[in-house]
Structure formats: structure tokens, C-alpha cells
mmCIF file of C-alpha atoms and ligand atoms in Angstrom:
data_model
loop_
_atom_site.group_PDB
_atom_site.id
_atom_site.type_symbol
_atom_site.label_atom_id
_atom_site.label_comp_id
_atom_site.label_asym_id
_atom_site.label_seq_id
_atom_site.Cartn_x
_atom_site.Cartn_y
_atom_site.Cartn_z
ATOM 1 C CA UNK A 284 3.436 4.363 -10.546
ATOM 2 C CA UNK A 285 2.494 6.052 -12.785
ATOM 3 C CA UNK A 286 0.784 4.657 -16.260
ATOM 4 C CA UNK A 287 -3.019 5.220 -15.501
ATOM 5 C CA UNK A 288 -5.429 2.364 -14.227
ATOM 6 C CA UNK A 289 -8.176 1.926 -16.589
ATOM 7 C CA UNK A 290 -10.955 -0.987 -15.537
ATOM 8 C CA UNK A 291 -13.691 0.676 -15.024
ATOM 9 C CA UNK A 292 -14.233 0.870 -11.269
ATOM 10 C CA UNK A 293 -11.194 0.689 -10.051
ATOM 11 C CA UNK A 294 -10.733 3.824 -11.823
ATOM 12 C CA UNK A 295 -13.286 5.051 -9.317
ATOM 13 C CA UNK A 296 -10.471 4.115 -6.882
ATOM 14 C CA UNK A 297 -7.133 5.840 -8.927
ATOM 15 C CA UNK A 298 -6.530 8.898 -6.693
ATOM 16 C CA UNK A 299 -8.100 7.252 -3.468
ATOM 17 C CA UNK A 300 -11.190 7.907 -4.064
ATOM 18 C CA UNK A 301 -13.981 5.253 -3.019
ATOM 19 C CA UNK A 302 -14.310 2.323 -0.825
ATOM 20 C CA UNK A 303 -11.085 0.984 1.563
ATOM 21 C CA UNK A 304 -9.894 -1.913 0.816
ATOM 22 C CA UNK A 305 -11.142 -5.346 2.019
ATOM 23 C CA UNK A 306 -7.484 -6.396 2.152
ATOM 24 C CA UNK A 307 -6.248 -3.348 4.258
ATOM 25 C CA UNK A 308 -9.943 -3.533 6.311
ATOM 26 C CA UNK A 309 -9.296 -7.483 7.612
ATOM 27 C CA UNK A 310 -5.734 -6.653 8.602
ATOM 28 C CA UNK A 311 -5.202 -3.154 9.442
ATOM 29 C CA UNK A 312 -8.514 -3.897 11.127
ATOM 30 C CA UNK A 313 -6.723 -5.012 14.986
ATOM 31 C CA UNK A 314 -4.509 -1.754 14.974
ATOM 32 C CA UNK A 315 -4.529 0.212 18.182
ATOM 33 C CA UNK A 316 -5.895 3.672 18.431
ATOM 34 C CA UNK A 317 -2.708 5.523 18.818
ATOM 35 C CA UNK A 318 -0.933 3.861 15.863
ATOM 36 C CA UNK A 319 1.225 5.831 13.742
ATOM 37 C CA UNK A 320 0.335 4.046 10.486
ATOM 38 C CA UNK A 321 2.671 5.495 6.433
ATOM 39 C CA UNK A 322 -0.428 5.831 3.790
ATOM 40 C CA UNK A 323 1.744 5.542 0.767
ATOM 41 C CA UNK A 324 1.250 7.227 -2.583
ATOM 42 C CA UNK A 325 -2.371 7.782 -0.485
ATOM 43 C CA UNK A 326 -4.063 9.311 -3.446
ATOM 44 C CA UNK A 327 -7.254 10.881 -1.794
ATOM 45 C CA UNK A 328 -6.850 8.998 1.032
ATOM 46 C CA UNK A 329 -9.911 5.922 1.314
ATOM 47 C CA UNK A 330 -7.426 4.048 3.591
ATOM 48 C CA UNK A 331 -5.657 6.996 5.121
ATOM 49 C CA UNK A 332 -9.110 8.536 6.473
ATOM 50 C CA UNK A 333 -10.494 4.999 6.943
ATOM 51 C CA UNK A 334 -7.851 4.475 9.130
ATOM 52 C CA UNK A 335 -7.879 7.943 11.735
ATOM 53 C CA UNK A 336 -10.863 7.136 11.614
ATOM 54 C CA UNK A 337 -9.899 3.804 13.565
ATOM 55 C CA UNK A 338 -7.698 6.454 15.403
ATOM 56 C CA UNK A 339 -4.280 6.258 14.400
ATOM 57 C CA UNK A 340 -2.181 8.738 13.885
ATOM 58 C CA UNK A 341 -1.896 8.262 10.319
ATOM 59 C CA UNK A 342 0.748 10.486 8.016
ATOM 60 C CA UNK A 343 -0.703 10.312 4.328
ATOM 61 C CA UNK A 344 2.122 10.721 1.323
ATOM 62 C CA UNK A 345 1.599 11.579 -2.142
ATOM 63 C CA UNK A 346 3.331 14.139 -5.487
ATOM 64 C CA UNK A 347 -0.644 15.344 -5.841
ATOM 65 C CA UNK A 348 -1.410 18.430 -4.336
ATOM 66 C CA UNK A 349 -4.613 17.614 -5.452
ATOM 67 C CA UNK A 350 -5.048 14.714 -4.104
ATOM 68 C CA UNK A 351 -3.465 15.866 -0.952
ATOM 69 C CA UNK A 352 -6.281 18.322 -0.768
ATOM 70 C CA UNK A 353 -8.879 15.842 -0.415
ATOM 71 C CA UNK A 354 -7.468 15.286 2.440
ATOM 72 C CA UNK A 355 -6.228 18.067 4.094
ATOM 73 C CA UNK A 356 -8.100 18.586 6.890
ATOM 74 C CA UNK A 357 -9.076 15.053 8.074
ATOM 75 C CA UNK A 358 -8.668 14.331 11.426
ATOM 76 C CA UNK A 359 -5.848 12.305 12.122
ATOM 77 C CA UNK A 360 -4.375 12.296 8.683
ATOM 78 C CA UNK A 361 -1.414 14.554 8.209
ATOM 79 C CA UNK A 362 -0.587 14.696 4.563
ATOM 80 C CA UNK A 363 2.792 14.714 3.132
ATOM 81 C CA UNK A 364 4.008 15.838 -0.608
ATOM 82 C CA UNK A 365 6.823 14.211 -1.654
ATOM 83 C CA UNK A 366 8.103 12.284 -4.636
ATOM 84 C CA UNK A 367 8.881 9.485 -3.367
ATOM 85 C CA UNK A 368 10.701 7.555 -6.564
ATOM 86 C CA UNK A 369 13.027 11.602 -6.437
ATOM 87 C CA UNK A 370 15.944 9.418 -4.688
ATOM 88 C CA UNK A 371 15.403 11.963 -2.233
ATOM 89 C CA UNK A 372 15.819 10.687 1.218
ATOM 90 C CA UNK A 373 12.386 10.393 2.662
ATOM 91 C CA UNK A 374 12.070 12.818 5.448
ATOM 92 C CA UNK A 375 10.980 10.425 8.421
ATOM 93 C CA UNK A 376 14.162 8.597 10.439
ATOM 94 C CA UNK A 377 13.325 5.074 10.806
ATOM 95 C CA UNK A 378 11.197 2.741 13.170
ATOM 96 C CA UNK A 379 8.855 5.564 12.445
ATOM 97 C CA UNK A 380 5.616 3.703 11.667
ATOM 98 C CA UNK A 381 3.628 0.779 13.157
ATOM 99 C CA UNK A 382 2.028 0.320 10.591
ATOM 100 C CA UNK A 383 2.738 0.537 6.438
ATOM 101 C CA UNK A 384 -0.278 0.459 4.154
ATOM 102 C CA UNK A 385 0.893 0.609 0.252
ATOM 103 C CA UNK A 386 -2.231 0.311 -2.497
ATOM 104 C CA UNK A 387 -1.797 0.082 -6.264
ATOM 105 C CA UNK A 388 1.031 1.660 -6.832
ATOM 106 C CA UNK A 389 5.127 0.054 -7.202
ATOM 107 C CA UNK A 390 8.220 1.300 -7.133
ATOM 108 C CA UNK A 391 10.694 -1.522 -6.949
ATOM 109 C CA UNK A 392 13.592 0.682 -5.638
ATOM 110 C CA UNK A 393 12.308 2.098 -2.493
ATOM 111 C CA UNK A 394 10.759 -1.342 -1.302
ATOM 112 C CA UNK A 395 13.382 -1.761 1.067
ATOM 113 C CA UNK A 396 12.861 1.715 2.495
ATOM 114 C CA UNK A 397 9.493 0.402 3.921
ATOM 115 C CA UNK A 398 11.063 -2.199 6.237
ATOM 116 C CA UNK A 399 13.339 0.450 7.980
ATOM 117 C CA UNK A 400 10.600 2.990 8.977
ATOM 118 C CA UNK A 401 8.534 0.188 10.111
ATOM 119 C CA UNK A 402 9.126 -0.110 14.279
ATOM 120 C CA UNK A 403 9.453 -4.252 15.281
ATOM 121 C CA UNK A 404 6.901 -6.360 14.678
ATOM 122 C CA UNK A 405 5.545 -3.363 12.535
ATOM 123 C CA UNK A 406 2.432 -4.706 10.051
ATOM 124 C CA UNK A 407 2.999 -4.461 6.270
ATOM 125 C CA UNK A 408 0.127 -4.348 4.247
ATOM 126 C CA UNK A 409 0.388 -4.501 0.527
ATOM 127 C CA UNK A 410 -1.547 -4.686 -2.611
ATOM 128 C CA UNK A 411 -1.359 -3.785 -6.016
ATOM 129 C CA UNK A 412 -1.620 -4.751 -9.310
ATOM 130 C CA UNK A 413 0.556 -8.083 -11.156
ATOM 131 C CA UNK A 414 1.537 -9.665 -14.406
ATOM 132 C CA UNK A 415 -1.775 -11.003 -16.560
ATOM 133 C CA UNK A 416 -3.126 -7.650 -15.641
ATOM 134 C CA UNK A 417 -2.860 -6.555 -18.621
ATOM 135 C CA UNK A 418 -5.510 -8.640 -19.638
ATOM 136 C CA UNK A 419 -7.988 -6.033 -18.134
ATOM 137 C CA UNK A 420 -6.286 -3.068 -19.458
ATOM 138 C CA UNK A 421 -4.345 -1.092 -17.261
ATOM 139 C CA UNK A 422 -1.413 -0.833 -15.646
ATOM 140 C CA UNK A 423 -0.405 -3.073 -18.484
ATOM 141 C CA UNK A 424 3.300 -1.837 -18.105
ATOM 142 C CA UNK A 425 5.658 -4.583 -16.569
ATOM 143 C CA UNK A 426 7.562 -2.288 -15.007
ATOM 144 C CA UNK A 427 3.763 -1.125 -13.090
ATOM 145 C CA UNK A 428 3.533 -5.182 -12.531
ATOM 146 C CA UNK A 429 4.720 -7.914 -9.555
ATOM 147 C CA UNK A 430 6.050 -10.931 -11.126
ATOM 148 C CA UNK A 431 4.097 -14.231 -9.228
ATOM 149 C CA UNK A 432 5.502 -14.010 -5.867
ATOM 150 C CA UNK A 433 7.857 -11.421 -5.847
ATOM 151 C CA UNK A 434 5.840 -10.188 -2.433
ATOM 152 C CA UNK A 435 7.008 -12.860 -0.748
ATOM 153 C CA UNK A 436 10.190 -12.359 -3.074
ATOM 154 C CA UNK A 437 10.819 -8.793 -1.524
ATOM 155 C CA UNK A 438 9.803 -9.251 3.087
ATOM 156 C CA UNK A 439 11.660 -12.819 2.644
ATOM 157 C CA UNK A 440 14.465 -11.361 4.416
ATOM 158 C CA UNK A 441 13.257 -8.628 6.897
ATOM 159 C CA UNK A 442 8.970 -10.146 7.453
ATOM 160 C CA UNK A 443 7.553 -13.003 8.645
ATOM 161 C CA UNK A 444 4.175 -13.166 5.657
ATOM 162 C CA UNK A 445 1.229 -13.488 8.155
ATOM 163 C CA UNK A 446 -1.207 -13.408 4.915
ATOM 164 C CA UNK A 447 -0.520 -13.595 1.208
ATOM 165 C CA UNK A 448 -2.431 -13.985 -1.945
ATOM 166 C CA UNK A 449 -2.464 -13.589 -5.625
ATOM 167 C CA UNK A 450 -4.816 -13.580 -8.609
ATOM 168 C CA UNK A 451 -7.580 -12.713 -10.298
ATOM 169 C CA UNK A 452 -10.397 -10.371 -8.318
ATOM 170 C CA UNK A 453 -14.060 -9.742 -9.535
ATOM 171 C CA UNK A 454 -14.469 -6.604 -7.797
ATOM 172 C CA UNK A 455 -13.746 -3.336 -7.635
ATOM 173 C CA UNK A 456 -13.742 -4.605 -10.968
ATOM 174 C CA UNK A 457 -11.666 -7.372 -12.628
ATOM 175 C CA UNK A 458 -8.188 -7.207 -11.800
ATOM 176 C CA UNK A 459 -5.034 -9.307 -11.584
ATOM 177 C CA UNK A 460 -3.731 -8.617 -7.842
ATOM 178 C CA UNK A 461 -1.751 -9.487 -5.491
ATOM 179 C CA UNK A 462 -1.708 -8.821 -1.550
ATOM 180 C CA UNK A 463 0.056 -9.612 1.612
ATOM 181 C CA UNK A 464 0.340 -8.731 4.892
ATOM 182 C CA UNK A 465 3.644 -9.016 6.732
ATOM 183 C CA UNK A 466 4.978 -8.320 10.519
ATOM 184 C CA UNK A 467 8.841 -7.046 10.129
ATOM 185 C CA UNK A 468 10.958 -9.417 12.349
ATOM 186 C CA UNK A 469 10.241 -13.056 12.939
ATOM 187 C CA UNK A 470 7.702 -13.501 15.486
ATOM 188 C CA UNK A 471 4.283 -14.813 13.436
ATOM 189 C CA UNK A 472 2.029 -12.674 15.935
ATOM 190 C CA UNK A 473 -2.187 -12.266 16.388
ATOM 191 C CA UNK A 474 -3.855 -13.096 13.332
ATOM 192 C CA UNK A 475 -6.453 -10.381 12.313
ATOM 193 C CA UNK A 476 -10.427 -11.606 13.527
HETATM 194 C C1 LIG B 121 -3.947 4.391 -8.285
HETATM 195 S S1 LIG B 121 -3.525 5.486 -6.805
HETATM 196 C C2 LIG B 121 -3.184 4.879 -5.953
HETATM 197 C C3 LIG B 121 -3.793 6.147 -4.373
HETATM 198 C C4 LIG B 121 -4.524 4.915 -3.670
HETATM 199 N N1 LIG B 121 -2.997 4.701 -2.478
HETATM 200 C C5 LIG B 121 -5.883 4.216 -3.707
HETATM 201 O O1 LIG B 121 -5.472 2.970 -3.316
HETATM 202 O O2 LIG B 121 -6.807 4.236 -3.425
HETATM 203 C C6 LIG B 121 -1.632 5.556 -7.489
HETATM 204 C C7 LIG B 121 -0.973 6.908 -6.641
HETATM 205 O O3 LIG B 121 0.816 7.379 -6.952
HETATM 206 C C8 LIG B 121 0.370 8.261 -6.675
HETATM 207 N N2 LIG B 121 2.087 8.634 -6.607
HETATM 208 C C9 LIG B 121 2.562 8.342 -8.378
HETATM 209 N N3 LIG B 121 3.620 8.051 -8.753
HETATM 210 C C10 LIG B 121 4.565 8.539 -7.041
HETATM 211 C C11 LIG B 121 5.295 9.272 -6.858
HETATM 212 N N4 LIG B 121 6.769 9.197 -7.515
HETATM 213 N N5 LIG B 121 4.996 9.612 -5.331
HETATM 214 C C12 LIG B 121 4.604 10.374 -4.687
HETATM 215 N N6 LIG B 121 3.395 9.723 -5.329
HETATM 216 C C13 LIG B 121 2.665 8.864 -6.640
HETATM 217 C C14 LIG B 121 -0.096 9.125 -7.461
HETATM 218 O O4 LIG B 121 0.018 10.144 -7.497
HETATM 219 C C15 LIG B 121 -1.239 8.334 -7.310
HETATM 220 O O5 LIG B 121 -2.380 9.042 -6.560
#
């Protein structure tokens, strides 16, 4: 997603600084130490750092070298400088990760690659802005906003949905968001506490 984010508060996490999202904390909190996790378009790595501090082995990918520099020395995080939208193959084999975290980033053509990168039973935790966010600021370009129910639609074939929400939030700033936690495959598995 290349359109800048203008909301106060959300600007604090524009490049991945700030506190980890409550949605990510809730749904990634049950990952076991040693799990391999991809933080896609990680920015300054608020989720990569949080996951690594819990014992996960995190690959943190972003095209912004300055953002990656912020996590370069963090134990448990492997930064990966990469333009995810270049059309080139991504550098990870299929079934590389136990979980993938994507927040505040949307590139629809890449979506199908996410299922392939997950191990069977792997978790997809996705949270980003949706249609209606223009009322609060940027992103306002529909190219960077999910349609209503879009994450459900995009996970329908390869995933079992564990949790889904869409609507207006007040914190860290007013926004319209959509979020999902889905497990690759047909078995629902264990819900977070
Ligand atoms: C709004 S920030 C979100 C950062 C982080 N996921 C978070 O929520 O804290 C969007 C990130 O997407 C990255 N990004 C945008 N387009 C990209 C691309 N084509 N390839 C890789 N990263 C990209 C930006 O560099 C930026 O760090």
C-alpha cells in the first residue's frame, strides 16, 4: 500500500512503530516459541519485535531500508528488503511459515501467495483499512481499502476462519478496518484464550 496514512495516532504506526495491534496480540499470542512467522510489509516492525520477544523466528519484509534498519539488530528478527509488488518471485519456498501477519497493507495480486507460504494449519492474521475509511482520512483510495467482507471472500477456499471483524474503530485513531484470523486448511483448531 503506497498511499500515506493521515490520521493522528495511526500516523504513529505508519512505518510500523507504536504498539502492536490488539488483534495481532490476541491471535498470535498462542503461537509456540520457535514458530516461524512472516511479517509482511513490516515497517519498523512493531509486530516483528513483539513476536520475536515471544520466541518466534520472524522474517520481516519491507521495501523501505530505513524502516528495516530499525529492526536489524533485534534478536529473532531477520529483515528482508524486498519490493513485494515488483512481480518477481518472493524468496521463500512454499510452506515456509507457521504464521503470516499483515497489517495496514494491501496488495490484492499477492494475496494468493499467502496460502502457499503457510504450512498446513498455519495462521493468517490480517488487519487493514476498508471502504469507508475516507471519512476519517487516508488511506482513502479504494485500491488500498478492502471491500466489505473481502477478507472472508479471499480466505474462502484455502482457509478456515477463526475470527473476523469489520467496522469503525476509535483507537489508535478513528478508522474503518477489517481483520481476520484464519487457519490454512479445513480444521478449525484451537481458539485464542
Ligand atoms: C502503513 S505501513 C504498515 C507497517 C506495519 N505493517 C504496521 O502495521 O505497523 C505500510 C508498509 O508497507 C510497506 N510497503 C508499501 N509498499 C510496499 C512494497 N511494494 N513492497 C514492500 N513493502 C511495501 C511500506 O514501506 C510500509 O512500511
